[in-house]
PDB file of C-alpha atoms in Angstrom:
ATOM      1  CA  UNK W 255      81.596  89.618  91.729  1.00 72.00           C
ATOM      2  CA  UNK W 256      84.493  92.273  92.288  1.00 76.00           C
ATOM      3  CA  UNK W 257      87.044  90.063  93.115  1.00 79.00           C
ATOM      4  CA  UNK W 258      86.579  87.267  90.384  1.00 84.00           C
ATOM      5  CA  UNK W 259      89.125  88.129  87.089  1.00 91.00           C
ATOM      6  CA  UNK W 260      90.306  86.623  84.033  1.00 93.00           C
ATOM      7  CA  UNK W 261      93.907  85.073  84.003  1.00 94.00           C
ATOM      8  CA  UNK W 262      95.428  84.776  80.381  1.00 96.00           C
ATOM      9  CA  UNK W 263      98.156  82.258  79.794  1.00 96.00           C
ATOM     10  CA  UNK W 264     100.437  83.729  76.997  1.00 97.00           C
ATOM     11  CA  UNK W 265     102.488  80.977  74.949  1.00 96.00           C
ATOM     12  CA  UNK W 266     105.708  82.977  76.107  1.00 97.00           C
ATOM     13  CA  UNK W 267     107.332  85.571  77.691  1.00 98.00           C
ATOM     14  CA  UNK W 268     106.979  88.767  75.687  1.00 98.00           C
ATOM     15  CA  UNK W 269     105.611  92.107  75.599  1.00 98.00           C
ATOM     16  CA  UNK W 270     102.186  91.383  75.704  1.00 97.00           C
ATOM     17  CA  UNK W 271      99.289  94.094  74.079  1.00 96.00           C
ATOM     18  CA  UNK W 272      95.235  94.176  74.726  1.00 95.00           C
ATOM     19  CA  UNK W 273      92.665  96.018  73.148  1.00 94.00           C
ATOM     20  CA  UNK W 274      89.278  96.329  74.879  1.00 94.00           C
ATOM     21  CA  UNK W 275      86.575  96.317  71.289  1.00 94.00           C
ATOM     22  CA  UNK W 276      84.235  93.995  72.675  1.00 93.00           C
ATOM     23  CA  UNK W 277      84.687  94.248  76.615  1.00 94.00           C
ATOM     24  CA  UNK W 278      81.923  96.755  78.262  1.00 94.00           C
ATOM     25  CA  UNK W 279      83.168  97.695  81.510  1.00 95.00           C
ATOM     26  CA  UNK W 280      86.698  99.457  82.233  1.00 96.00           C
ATOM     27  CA  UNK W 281      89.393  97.156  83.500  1.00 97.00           C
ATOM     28  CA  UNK W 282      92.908  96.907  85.483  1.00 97.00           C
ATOM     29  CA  UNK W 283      95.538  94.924  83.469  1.00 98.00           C
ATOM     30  CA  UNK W 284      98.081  93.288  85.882  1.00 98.00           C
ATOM     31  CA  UNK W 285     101.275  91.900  84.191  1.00 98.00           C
ATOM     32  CA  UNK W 286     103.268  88.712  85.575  1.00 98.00           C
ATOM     33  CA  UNK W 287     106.083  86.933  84.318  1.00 98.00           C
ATOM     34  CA  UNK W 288     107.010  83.495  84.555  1.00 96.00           C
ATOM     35  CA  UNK W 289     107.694  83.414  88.570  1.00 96.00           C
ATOM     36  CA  UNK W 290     104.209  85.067  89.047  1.00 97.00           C
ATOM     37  CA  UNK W 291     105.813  88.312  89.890  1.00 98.00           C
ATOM     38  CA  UNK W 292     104.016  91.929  89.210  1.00 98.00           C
ATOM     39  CA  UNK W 293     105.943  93.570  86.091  1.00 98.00           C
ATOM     40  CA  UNK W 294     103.077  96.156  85.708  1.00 98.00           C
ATOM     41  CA  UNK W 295      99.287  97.387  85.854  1.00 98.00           C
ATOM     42  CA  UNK W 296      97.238  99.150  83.500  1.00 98.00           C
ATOM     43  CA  UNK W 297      94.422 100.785  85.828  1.00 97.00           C
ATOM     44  CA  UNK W 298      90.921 101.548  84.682  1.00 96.00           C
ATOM     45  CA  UNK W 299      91.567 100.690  81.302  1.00 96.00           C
ATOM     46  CA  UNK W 300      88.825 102.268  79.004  1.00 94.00           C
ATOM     47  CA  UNK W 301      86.490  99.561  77.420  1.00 95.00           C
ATOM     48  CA  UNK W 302      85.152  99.348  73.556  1.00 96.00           C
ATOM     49  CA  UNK W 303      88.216 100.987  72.492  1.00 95.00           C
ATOM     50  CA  UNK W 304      90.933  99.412  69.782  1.00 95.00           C
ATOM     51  CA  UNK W 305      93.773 101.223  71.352  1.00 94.00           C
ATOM     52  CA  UNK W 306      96.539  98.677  72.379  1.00 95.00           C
ATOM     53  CA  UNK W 307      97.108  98.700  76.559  1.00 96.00           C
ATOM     54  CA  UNK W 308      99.770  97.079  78.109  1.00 97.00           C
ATOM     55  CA  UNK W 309     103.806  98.078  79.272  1.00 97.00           C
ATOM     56  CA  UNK W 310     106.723  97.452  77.984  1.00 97.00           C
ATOM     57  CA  UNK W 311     108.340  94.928  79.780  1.00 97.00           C
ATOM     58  CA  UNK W 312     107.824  91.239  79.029  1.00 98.00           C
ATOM     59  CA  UNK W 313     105.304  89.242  80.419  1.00 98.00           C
ATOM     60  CA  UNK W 314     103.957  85.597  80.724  1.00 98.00           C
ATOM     61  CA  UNK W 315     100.450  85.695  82.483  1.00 97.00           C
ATOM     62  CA  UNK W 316      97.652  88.825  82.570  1.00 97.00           C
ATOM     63  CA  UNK W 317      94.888  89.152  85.098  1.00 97.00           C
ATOM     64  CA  UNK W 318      92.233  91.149  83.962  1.00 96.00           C
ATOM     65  CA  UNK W 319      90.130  92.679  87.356  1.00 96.00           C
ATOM     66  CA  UNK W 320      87.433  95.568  87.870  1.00 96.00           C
ATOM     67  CA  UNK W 321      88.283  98.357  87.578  1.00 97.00           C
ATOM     68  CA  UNK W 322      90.054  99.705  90.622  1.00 96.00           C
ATOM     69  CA  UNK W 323      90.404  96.377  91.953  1.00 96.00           C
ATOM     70  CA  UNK W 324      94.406  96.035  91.657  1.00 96.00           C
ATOM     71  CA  UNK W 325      95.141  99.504  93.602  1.00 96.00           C
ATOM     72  CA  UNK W 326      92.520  97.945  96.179  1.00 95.00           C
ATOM     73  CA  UNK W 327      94.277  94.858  96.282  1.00 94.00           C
ATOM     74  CA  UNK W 328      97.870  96.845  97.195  1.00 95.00           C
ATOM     75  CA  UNK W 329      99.057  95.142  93.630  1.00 96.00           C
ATOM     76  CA  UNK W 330     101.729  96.816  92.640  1.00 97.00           C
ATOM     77  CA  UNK W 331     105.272  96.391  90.179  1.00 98.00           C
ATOM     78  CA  UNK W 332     107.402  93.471  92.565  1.00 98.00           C
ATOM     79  CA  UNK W 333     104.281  91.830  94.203  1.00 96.00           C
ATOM     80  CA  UNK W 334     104.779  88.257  94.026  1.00 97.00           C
ATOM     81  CA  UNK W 335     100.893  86.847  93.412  1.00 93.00           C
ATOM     82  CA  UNK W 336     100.253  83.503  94.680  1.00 88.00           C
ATOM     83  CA  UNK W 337      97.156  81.590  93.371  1.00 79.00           C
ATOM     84  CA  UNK W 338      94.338  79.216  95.224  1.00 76.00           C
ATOM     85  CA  UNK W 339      91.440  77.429  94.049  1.00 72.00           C
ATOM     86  CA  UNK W 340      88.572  77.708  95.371  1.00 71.00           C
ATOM     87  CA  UNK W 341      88.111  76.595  99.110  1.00 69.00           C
ATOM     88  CA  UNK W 342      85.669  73.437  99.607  1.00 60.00           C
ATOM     89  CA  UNK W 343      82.383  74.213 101.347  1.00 63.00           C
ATOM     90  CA  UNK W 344      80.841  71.545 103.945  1.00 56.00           C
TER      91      UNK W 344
END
């Protein structure tokens, strides 16, 4: 589903790296720190690749999305992201 993701919780705030070996479709990296605030995206990140992806400014959290989701989304260095569960069906 294009807007389900994967939402890594790093043990701290630091620069965080990803490599994409074992991952078959090309992602966008989003970067948050600790107040859930944007610090930066990696768009269309290539997959089965060891290169390290990431930016160089600490981080706490990274949501991995299609690619081309984040642009889609308006996500962008400042956005604050806010998180919900999923909504209960009657």
């Amino acid at each position: 589903h294009r807007d389900w993701g994967m939402l890594f919780f790093m043990p701290r705030s630091e620069i965080q790296r990803f490599w994409m070996k074992n991952t078959l479709i090309p992602l966008d990296m989003v970067f948050l720190d600790e107040g859930w605030r944007i610090v930066g995206v990696v768009s269309n990140v290539t997959p089965q690749t060891l290169e390290s992806r990431g930016v160089d400014v600490p981080s706490r959290y990274v949501l991995e999305l299609i690619a081309g989701r984040a642009e889609g989304l308006g996500l962008e260095v400042g956005t604050q992201a806010r998180f919900y569960g999923p909504l209960a069906t009657q």
